[in-house]
GROMACS .gro file of C-alpha atoms in nm:
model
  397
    1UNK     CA    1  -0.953  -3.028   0.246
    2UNK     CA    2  -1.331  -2.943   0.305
    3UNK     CA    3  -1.499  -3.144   0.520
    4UNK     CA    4  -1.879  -3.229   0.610
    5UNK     CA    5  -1.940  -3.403   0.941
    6UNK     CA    6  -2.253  -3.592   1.001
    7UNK     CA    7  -2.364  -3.626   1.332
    8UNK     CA    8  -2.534  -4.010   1.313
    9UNK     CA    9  -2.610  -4.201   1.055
   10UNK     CA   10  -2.858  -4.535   0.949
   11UNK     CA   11  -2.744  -4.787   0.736
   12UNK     CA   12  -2.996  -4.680   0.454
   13UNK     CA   13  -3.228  -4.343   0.319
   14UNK     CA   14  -3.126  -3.991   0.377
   15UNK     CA   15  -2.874  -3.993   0.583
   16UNK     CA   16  -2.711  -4.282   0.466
   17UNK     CA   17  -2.754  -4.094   0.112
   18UNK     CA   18  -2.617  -3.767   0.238
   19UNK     CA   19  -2.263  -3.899   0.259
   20UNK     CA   20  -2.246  -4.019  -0.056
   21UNK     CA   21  -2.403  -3.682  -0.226
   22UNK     CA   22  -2.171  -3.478  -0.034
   23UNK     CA   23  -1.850  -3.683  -0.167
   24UNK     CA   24  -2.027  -3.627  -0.512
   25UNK     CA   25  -1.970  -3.249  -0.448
   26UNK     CA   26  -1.583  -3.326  -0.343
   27UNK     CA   27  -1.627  -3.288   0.007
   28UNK     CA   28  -1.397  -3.515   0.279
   29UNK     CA   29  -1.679  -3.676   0.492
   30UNK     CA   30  -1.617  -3.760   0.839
   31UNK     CA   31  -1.934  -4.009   1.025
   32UNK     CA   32  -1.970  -3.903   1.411
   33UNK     CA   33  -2.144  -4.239   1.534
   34UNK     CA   34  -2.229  -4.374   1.869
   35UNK     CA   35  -2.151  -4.714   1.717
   36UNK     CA   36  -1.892  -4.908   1.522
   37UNK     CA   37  -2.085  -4.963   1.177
   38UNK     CA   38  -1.790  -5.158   0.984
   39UNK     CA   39  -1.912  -5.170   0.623
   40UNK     CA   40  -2.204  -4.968   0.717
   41UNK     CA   41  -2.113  -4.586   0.627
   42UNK     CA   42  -1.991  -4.497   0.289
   43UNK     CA   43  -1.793  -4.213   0.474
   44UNK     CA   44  -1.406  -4.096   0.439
   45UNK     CA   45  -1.393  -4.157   0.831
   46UNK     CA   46  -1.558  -4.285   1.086
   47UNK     CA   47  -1.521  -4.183   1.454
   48UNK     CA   48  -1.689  -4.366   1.744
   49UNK     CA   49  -1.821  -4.147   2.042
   50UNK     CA   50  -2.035  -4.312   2.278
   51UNK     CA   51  -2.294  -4.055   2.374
   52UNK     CA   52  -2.381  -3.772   2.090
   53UNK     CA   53  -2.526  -3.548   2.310
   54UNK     CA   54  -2.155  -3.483   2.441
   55UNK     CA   55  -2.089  -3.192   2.232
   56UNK     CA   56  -1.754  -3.093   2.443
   57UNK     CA   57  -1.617  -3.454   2.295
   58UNK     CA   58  -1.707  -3.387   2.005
   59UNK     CA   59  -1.573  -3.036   1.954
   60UNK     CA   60  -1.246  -3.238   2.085
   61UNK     CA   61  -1.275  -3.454   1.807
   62UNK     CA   62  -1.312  -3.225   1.531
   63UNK     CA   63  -1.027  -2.990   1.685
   64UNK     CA   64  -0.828  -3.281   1.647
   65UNK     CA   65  -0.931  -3.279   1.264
   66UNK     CA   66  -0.862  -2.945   1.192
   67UNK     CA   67  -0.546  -3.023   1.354
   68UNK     CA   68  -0.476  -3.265   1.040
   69UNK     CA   69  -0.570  -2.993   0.818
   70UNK     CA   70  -0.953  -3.083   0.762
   71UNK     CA   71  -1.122  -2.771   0.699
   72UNK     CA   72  -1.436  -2.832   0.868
   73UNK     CA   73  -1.702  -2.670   0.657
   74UNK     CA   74  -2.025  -2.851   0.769
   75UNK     CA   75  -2.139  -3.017   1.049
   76UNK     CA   76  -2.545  -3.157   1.018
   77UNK     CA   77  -2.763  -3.428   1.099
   78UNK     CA   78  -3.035  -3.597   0.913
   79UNK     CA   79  -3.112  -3.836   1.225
   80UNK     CA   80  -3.361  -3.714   1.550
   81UNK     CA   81  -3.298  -3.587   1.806
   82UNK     CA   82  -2.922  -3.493   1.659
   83UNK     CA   83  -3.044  -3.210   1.431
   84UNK     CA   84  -2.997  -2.912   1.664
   85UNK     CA   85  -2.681  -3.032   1.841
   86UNK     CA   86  -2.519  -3.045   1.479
   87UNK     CA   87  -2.642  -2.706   1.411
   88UNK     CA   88  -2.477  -2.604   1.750
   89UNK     CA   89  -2.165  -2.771   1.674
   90UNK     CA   90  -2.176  -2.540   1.343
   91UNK     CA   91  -2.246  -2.216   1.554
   92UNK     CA   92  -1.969  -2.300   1.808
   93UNK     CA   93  -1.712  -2.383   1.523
   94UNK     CA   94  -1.736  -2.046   1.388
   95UNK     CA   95  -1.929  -2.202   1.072
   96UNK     CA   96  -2.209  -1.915   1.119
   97UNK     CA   97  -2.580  -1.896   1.245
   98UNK     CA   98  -2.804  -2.234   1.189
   99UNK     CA   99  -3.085  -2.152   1.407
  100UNK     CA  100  -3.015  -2.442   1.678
  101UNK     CA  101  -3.213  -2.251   1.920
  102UNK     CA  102  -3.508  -2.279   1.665
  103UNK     CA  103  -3.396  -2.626   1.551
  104UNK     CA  104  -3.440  -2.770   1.938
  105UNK     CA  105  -3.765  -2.589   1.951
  106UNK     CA  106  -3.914  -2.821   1.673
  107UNK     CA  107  -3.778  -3.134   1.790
  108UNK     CA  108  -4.005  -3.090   2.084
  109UNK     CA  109  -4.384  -3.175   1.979
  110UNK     CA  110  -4.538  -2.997   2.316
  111UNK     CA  111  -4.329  -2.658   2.280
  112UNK     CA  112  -4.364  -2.607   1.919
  113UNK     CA  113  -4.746  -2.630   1.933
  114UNK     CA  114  -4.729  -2.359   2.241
  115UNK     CA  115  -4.508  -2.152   2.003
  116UNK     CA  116  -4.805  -2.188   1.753
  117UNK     CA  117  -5.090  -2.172   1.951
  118UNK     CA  118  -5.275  -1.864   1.859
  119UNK     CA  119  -5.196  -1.939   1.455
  120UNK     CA  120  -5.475  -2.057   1.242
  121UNK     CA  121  -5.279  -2.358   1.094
  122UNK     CA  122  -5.287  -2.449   1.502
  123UNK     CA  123  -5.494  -2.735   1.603
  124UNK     CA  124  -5.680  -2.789   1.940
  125UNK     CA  125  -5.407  -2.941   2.154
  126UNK     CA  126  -5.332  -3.025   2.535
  127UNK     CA  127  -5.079  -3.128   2.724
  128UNK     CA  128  -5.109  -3.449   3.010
  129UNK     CA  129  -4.817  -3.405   3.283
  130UNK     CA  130  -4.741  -3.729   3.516
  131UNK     CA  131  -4.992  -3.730   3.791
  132UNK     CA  132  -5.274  -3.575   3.608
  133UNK     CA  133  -5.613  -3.635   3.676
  134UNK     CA  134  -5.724  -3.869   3.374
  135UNK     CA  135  -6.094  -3.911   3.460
  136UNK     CA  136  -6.120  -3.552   3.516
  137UNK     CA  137  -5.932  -3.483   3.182
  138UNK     CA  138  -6.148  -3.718   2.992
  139UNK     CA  139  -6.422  -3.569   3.142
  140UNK     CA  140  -6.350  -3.210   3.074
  141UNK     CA  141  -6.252  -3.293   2.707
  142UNK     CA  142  -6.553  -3.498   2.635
  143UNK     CA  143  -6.703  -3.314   2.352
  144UNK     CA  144  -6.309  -3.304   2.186
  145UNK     CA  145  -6.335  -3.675   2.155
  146UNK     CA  146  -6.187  -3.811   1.917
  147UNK     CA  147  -5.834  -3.710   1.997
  148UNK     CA  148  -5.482  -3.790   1.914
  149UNK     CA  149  -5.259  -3.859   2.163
  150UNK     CA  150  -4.847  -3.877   2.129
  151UNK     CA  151  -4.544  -3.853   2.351
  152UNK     CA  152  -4.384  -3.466   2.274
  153UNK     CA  153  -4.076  -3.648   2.150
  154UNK     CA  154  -4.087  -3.878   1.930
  155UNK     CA  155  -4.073  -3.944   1.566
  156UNK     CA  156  -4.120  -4.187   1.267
  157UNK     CA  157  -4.529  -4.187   1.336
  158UNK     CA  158  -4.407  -4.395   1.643
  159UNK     CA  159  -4.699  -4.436   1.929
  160UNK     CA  160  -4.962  -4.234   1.775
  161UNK     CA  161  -5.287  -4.340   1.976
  162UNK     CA  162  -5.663  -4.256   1.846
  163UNK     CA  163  -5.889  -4.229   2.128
  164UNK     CA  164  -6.237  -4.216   2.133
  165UNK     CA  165  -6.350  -4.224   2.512
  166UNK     CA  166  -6.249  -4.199   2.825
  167UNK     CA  167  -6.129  -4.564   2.865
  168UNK     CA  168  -5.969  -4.546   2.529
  169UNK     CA  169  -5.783  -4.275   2.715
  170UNK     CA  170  -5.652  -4.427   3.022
  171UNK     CA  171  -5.547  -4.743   2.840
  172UNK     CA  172  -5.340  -4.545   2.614
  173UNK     CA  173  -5.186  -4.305   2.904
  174UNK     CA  174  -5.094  -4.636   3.052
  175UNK     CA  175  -4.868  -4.742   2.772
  176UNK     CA  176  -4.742  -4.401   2.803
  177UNK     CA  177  -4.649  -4.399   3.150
  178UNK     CA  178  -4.299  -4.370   3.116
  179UNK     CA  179  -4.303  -4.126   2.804
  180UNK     CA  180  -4.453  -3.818   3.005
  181UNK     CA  181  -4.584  -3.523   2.871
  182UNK     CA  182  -4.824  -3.616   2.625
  183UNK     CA  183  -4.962  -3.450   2.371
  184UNK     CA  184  -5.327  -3.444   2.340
  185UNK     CA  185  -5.445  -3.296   1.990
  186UNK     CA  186  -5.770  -3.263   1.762
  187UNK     CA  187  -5.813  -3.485   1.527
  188UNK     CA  188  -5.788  -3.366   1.200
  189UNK     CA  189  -6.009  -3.474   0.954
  190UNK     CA  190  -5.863  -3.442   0.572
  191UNK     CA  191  -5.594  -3.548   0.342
  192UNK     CA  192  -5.287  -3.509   0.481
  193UNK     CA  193  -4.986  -3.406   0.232
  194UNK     CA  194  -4.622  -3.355   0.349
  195UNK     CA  195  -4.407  -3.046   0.264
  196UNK     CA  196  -4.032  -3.060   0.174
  197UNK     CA  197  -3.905  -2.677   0.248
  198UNK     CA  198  -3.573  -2.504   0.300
  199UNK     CA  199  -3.489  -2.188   0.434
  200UNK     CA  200  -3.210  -2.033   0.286
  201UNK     CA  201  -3.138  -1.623   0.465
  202UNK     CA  202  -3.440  -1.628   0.590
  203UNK     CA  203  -3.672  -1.671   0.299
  204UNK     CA  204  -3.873  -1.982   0.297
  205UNK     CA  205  -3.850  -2.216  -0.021
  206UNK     CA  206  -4.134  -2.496  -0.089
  207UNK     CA  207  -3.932  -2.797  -0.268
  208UNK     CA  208  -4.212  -3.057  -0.238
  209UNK     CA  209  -4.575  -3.099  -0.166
  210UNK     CA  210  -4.647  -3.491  -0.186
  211UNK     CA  211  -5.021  -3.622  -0.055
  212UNK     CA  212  -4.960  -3.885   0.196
  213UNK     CA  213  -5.160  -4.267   0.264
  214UNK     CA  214  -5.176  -4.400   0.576
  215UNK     CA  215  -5.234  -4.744   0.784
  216UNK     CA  216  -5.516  -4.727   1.109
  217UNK     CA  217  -5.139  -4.683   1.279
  218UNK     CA  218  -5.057  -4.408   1.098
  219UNK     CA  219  -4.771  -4.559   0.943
  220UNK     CA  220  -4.726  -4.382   0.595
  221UNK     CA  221  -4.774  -4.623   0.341
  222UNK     CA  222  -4.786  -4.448   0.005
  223UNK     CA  223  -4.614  -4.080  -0.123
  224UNK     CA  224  -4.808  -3.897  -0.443
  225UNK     CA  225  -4.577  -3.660  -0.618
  226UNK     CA  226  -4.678  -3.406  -0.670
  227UNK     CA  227  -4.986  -3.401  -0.464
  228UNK     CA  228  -5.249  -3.208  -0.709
  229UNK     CA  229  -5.389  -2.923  -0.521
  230UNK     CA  230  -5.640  -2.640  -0.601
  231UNK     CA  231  -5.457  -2.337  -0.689
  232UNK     CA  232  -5.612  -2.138  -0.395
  233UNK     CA  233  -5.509  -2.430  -0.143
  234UNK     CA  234  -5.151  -2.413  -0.320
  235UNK     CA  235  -5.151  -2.054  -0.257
  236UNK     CA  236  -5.304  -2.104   0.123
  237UNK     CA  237  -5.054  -2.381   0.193
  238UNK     CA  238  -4.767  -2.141   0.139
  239UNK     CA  239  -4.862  -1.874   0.338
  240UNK     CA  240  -4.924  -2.141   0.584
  241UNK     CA  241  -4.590  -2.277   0.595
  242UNK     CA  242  -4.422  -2.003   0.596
  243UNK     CA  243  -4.632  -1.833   0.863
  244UNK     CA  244  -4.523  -2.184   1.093
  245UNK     CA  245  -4.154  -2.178   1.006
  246UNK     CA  246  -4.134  -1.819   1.087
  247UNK     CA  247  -4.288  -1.812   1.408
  248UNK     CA  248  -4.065  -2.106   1.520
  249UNK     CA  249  -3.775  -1.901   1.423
  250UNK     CA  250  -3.609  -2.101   1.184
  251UNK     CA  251  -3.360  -1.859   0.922
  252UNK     CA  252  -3.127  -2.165   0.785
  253UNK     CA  253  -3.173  -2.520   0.751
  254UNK     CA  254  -3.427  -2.737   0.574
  255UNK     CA  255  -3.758  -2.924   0.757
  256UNK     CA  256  -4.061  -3.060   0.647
  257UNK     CA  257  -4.407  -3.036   0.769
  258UNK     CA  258  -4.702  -3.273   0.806
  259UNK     CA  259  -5.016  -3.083   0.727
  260UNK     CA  260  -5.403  -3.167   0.658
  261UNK     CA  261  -5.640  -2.974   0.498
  262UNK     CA  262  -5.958  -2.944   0.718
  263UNK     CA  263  -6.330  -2.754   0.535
  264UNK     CA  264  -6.041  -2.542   0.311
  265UNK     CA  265  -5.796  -2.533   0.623
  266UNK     CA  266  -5.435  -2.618   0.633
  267UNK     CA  267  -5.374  -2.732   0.999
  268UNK     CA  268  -5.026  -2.853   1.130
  269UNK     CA  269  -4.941  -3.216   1.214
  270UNK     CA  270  -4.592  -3.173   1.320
  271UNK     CA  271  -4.291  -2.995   1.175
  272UNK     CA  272  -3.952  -3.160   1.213
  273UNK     CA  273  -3.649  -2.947   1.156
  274UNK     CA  274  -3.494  -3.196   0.872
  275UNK     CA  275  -3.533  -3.351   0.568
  276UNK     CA  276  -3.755  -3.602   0.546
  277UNK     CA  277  -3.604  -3.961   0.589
  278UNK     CA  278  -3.643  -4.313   0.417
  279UNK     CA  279  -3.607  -4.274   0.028
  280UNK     CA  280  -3.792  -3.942  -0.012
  281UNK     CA  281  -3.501  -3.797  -0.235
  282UNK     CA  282  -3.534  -4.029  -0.473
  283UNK     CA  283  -3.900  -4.031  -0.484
  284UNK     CA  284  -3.822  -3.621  -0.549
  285UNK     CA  285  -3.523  -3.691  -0.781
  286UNK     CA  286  -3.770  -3.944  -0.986
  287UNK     CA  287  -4.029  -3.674  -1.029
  288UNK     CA  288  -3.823  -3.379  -1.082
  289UNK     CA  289  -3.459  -3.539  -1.195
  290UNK     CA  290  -3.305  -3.269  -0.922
  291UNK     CA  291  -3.173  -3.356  -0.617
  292UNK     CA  292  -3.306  -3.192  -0.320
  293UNK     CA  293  -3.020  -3.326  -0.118
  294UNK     CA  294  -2.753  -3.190  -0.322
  295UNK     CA  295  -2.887  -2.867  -0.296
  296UNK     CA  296  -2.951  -2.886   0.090
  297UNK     CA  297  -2.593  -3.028   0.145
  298UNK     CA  298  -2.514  -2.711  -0.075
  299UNK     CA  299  -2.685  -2.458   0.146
  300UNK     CA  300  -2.502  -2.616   0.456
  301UNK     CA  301  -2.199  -2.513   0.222
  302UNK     CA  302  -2.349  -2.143   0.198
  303UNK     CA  303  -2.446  -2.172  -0.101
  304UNK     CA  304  -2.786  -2.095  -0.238
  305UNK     CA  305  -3.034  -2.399  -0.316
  306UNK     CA  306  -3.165  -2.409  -0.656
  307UNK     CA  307  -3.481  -2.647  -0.673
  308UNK     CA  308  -3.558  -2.811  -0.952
  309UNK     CA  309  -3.882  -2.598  -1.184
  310UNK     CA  310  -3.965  -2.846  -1.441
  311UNK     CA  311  -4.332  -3.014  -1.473
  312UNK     CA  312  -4.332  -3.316  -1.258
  313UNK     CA  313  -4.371  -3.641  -1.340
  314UNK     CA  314  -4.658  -3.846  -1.187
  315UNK     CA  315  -4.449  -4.065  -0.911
  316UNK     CA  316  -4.592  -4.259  -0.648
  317UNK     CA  317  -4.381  -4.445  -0.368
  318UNK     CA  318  -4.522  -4.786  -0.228
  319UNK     CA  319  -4.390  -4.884   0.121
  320UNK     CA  320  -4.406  -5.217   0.207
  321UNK     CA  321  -4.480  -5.384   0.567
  322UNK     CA  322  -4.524  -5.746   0.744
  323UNK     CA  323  -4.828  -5.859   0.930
  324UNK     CA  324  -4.604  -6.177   1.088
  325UNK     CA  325  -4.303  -6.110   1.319
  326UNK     CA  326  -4.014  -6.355   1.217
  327UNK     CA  327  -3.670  -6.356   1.158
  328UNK     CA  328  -3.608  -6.280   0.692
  329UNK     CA  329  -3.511  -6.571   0.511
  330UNK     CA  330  -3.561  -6.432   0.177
  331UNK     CA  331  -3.770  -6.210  -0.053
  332UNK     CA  332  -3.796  -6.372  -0.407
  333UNK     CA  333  -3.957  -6.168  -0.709
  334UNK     CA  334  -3.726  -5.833  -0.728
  335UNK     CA  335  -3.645  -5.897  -1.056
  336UNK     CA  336  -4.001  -5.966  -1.156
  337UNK     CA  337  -4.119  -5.635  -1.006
  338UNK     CA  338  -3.814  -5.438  -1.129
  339UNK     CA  339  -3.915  -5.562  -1.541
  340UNK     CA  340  -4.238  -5.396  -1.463
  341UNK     CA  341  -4.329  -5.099  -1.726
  342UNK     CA  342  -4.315  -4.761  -1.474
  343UNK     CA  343  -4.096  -4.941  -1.227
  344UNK     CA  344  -3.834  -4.688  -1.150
  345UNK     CA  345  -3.663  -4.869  -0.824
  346UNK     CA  346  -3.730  -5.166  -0.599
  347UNK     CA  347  -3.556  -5.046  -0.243
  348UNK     CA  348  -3.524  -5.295   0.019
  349UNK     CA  349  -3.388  -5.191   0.407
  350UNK     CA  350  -3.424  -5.547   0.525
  351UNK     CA  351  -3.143  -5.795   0.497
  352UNK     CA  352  -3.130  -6.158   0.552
  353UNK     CA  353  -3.142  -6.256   0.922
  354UNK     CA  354  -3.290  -5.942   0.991
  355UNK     CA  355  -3.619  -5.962   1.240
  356UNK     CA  356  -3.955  -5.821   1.067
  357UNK     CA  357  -4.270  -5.742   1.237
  358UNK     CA  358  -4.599  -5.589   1.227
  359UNK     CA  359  -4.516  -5.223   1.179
  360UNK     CA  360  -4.505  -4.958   1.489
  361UNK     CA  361  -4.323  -4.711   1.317
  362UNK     CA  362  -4.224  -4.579   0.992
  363UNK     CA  363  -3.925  -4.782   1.056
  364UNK     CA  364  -4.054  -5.095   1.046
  365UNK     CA  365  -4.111  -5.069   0.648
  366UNK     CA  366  -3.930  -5.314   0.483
  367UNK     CA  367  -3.920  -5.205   0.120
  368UNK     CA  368  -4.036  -4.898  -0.112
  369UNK     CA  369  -4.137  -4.946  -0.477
  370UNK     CA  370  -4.128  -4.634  -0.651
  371UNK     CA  371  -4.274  -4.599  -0.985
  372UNK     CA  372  -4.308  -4.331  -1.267
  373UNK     CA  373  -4.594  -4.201  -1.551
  374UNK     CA  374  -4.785  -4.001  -1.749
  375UNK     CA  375  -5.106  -3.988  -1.441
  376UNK     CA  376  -5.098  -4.075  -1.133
  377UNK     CA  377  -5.298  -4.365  -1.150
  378UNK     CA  378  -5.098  -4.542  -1.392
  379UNK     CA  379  -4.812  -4.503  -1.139
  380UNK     CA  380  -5.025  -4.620  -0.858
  381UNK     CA  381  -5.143  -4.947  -1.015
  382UNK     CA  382  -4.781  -5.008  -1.161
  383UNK     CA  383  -4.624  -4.933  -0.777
  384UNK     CA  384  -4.888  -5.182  -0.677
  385UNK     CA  385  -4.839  -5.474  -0.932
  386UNK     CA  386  -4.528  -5.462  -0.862
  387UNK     CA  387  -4.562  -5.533  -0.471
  388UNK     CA  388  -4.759  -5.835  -0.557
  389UNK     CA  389  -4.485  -5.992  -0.712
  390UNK     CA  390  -4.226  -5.950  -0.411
  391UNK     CA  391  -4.256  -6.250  -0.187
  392UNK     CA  392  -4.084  -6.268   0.212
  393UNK     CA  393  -3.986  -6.575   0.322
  394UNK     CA  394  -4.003  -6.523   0.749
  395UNK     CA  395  -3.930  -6.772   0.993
  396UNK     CA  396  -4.204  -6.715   1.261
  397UNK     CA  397  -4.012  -6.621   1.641
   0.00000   0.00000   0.00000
């Protein structure tokens, strides 16, 4: 029978969604987790392997599959830093070229803007090693102040610092001390939109451009899809995005890019060599009614994506955060919210018992309210009604 293997999984969003598309399609679906998620995995089967970085264990594994008579026809990842390790799993099954070399590139933040540098999407960046001089940095980077400063791996918007001066500086390489080498970048002043593309034989395909809201964390807090752009930046952003995925090398797989546009610039945020996680294909699927995971679950299949062409609707997504820590009790007023004209879903990731908190990363949003209509605003201000009616009950920690 053909059979997709997923390399991780979370209990909710796009990977958690990618098993059930790809039994929509007919597909067997086998879970490779480095947990025991009873109840948690909507897949066919579920096998446990401790560290999933251990691709000879793995390939055991799915030997032992074929062995059963599983024809193995996919093997990808929707979870960091998993995403090139599935693709070389693919590769060293015989299941044909996914660019793992290029896919390992862009999970690393440092070597993907030395790939870059030189391209005019390419931002002022520099690298901190351990043991570097951070007075003298400062010192020598004065006039670049402010600047944004991030480990090279990580993910989810997770330890972004803005600094300002030099003491700014050394208080956030301090919190970084274990999390060596740091990026150092420009920071970019514009909106910032993010880019859902695919790369099917080499040609690049734009899915989704969606304009992007943010916290003083740089959490994302709202999604506006389709992000209305001039048709000359439209034009500039795809030359831009293609000009990025290209150098990095990528000719199969899908990724999406975090870009802003600077005094008519596009200039690269990051790239990461998925799709995007959370609920973004259903914010896509509510705006277009096509979904972009099918068709990248299809590509992993060899066959060719088709993206949907229609006229958008006017979506907007709403994340939702705490500012209290505490352990959930209860969150009253879905229903309310859900009765709301333009409300198209009410998506919680928190469960009772669960611990909240003051968001650090993208994962610590709780809930996403998309809604649907004829302008953007409209869908705004019904996305927003709506989160005034959802109550948490937290027990403070």
């Amino acid at each position: 029978m053909q059979t997709i293997v997923f390399l991780g999984s979370r209990g909710y969003g796009t990977s958690h969604e990618a098993i059930k598309t790809a039994k929509e399609l007919g597909c067997y679906t086998v879970l490779i987790s480095d947990r025991y998620r009873s109840g948690l995995t909507e897949a066919d089967e579920l096998i446990c392997v401790p560290d999933l970085a251990e691709r000879n264990e793995i390939l055991v594994r799915l030997k032992k599959l074929e062995d059963k008579g599983n024809r193995i026809a996919a093997c990808l990842s929707f979870i960091d830093p998993y995403v090139s390790c599935a693709a070389q799993l693919s590769e060293e099954l015989g299941l044909g070229d996914f660019s793992s070399g290029a896919l390992a590139l862009a999970e690393d933040k440092t070597a993907v803007r030395n790939k870059l540098k030189g391209l005019k999407s390419s931002p002022f960046f520099s690298v901190i090693d351990k043991g570097i001089d951070i007075r003298g940095f400062a010192l020598c980077h004065a006039e670049r102040f402010p600047l944004i400063l991030k480990p090279s791996v990580s993910n989810g918007s997770k330890d972004i610092k803005l600094v300002k001066s030099e003491g700014e500086m050394k208080e956030a390489l301090y919190a970084f001390k274990d999390k060596q080498p740091i990026l150092a970048e420009e920071y970019l002043d514009g909106p910032q939109y993010l880019i859902e593309a695919a790369v099917y034989k080499g040609e690049v395909l734009i899915a989704a451009v969606i304009e992007q809201e943010w916290n003083e964390s740089f959490i994302i807090t709202g999604y506006a899809f389709p992000a209305e752009l001039s048709r000359d930046a439209a034009l500039s952003l795809t030359d831009a995005v293609r000009d990025i995925v290209q150098h990095i090398g990528i000719e199969h797989g899908s990724c999406h890019l975090e870009m802003r546009y600077v005094k008519g610039r596009w200039k690269l945020v990051e790239i990461n060599p998925r799709m995007s996680g959370g609920w973004m294909n259903k914010i896509i699927e509510t705006g277009t009614g096509g979904n972009l995971l099918k068709e990248v679950l299809k590509m992993q299949l060899g066959e060719e994506p088709v993206f949907h062409e229609s006229i958008p609707r006017s979506t907007y997504a709403r994340y939702l955060t705490v500012n209290t820590a505490g352990r959930l009790l209860h969150i009253s007023g879905i229903e309310q919210a859900m009765n709301l004209d333009g409300i198209e879903h009410v998506l919680l990731k928190t469960e009772r018992g669960c611990i909240v908190r003051p968001p650090k990363s993208m994962g610590d949003r709780f809930a996403c309210i998309i809604a649907a209509a004829d302008t953007m605003q409209h869908a705004k201000k019904a996305a927003r009604d709506a989160a005034k009616r959802l109550r948490l009950y937290v027990e403070p920690l």
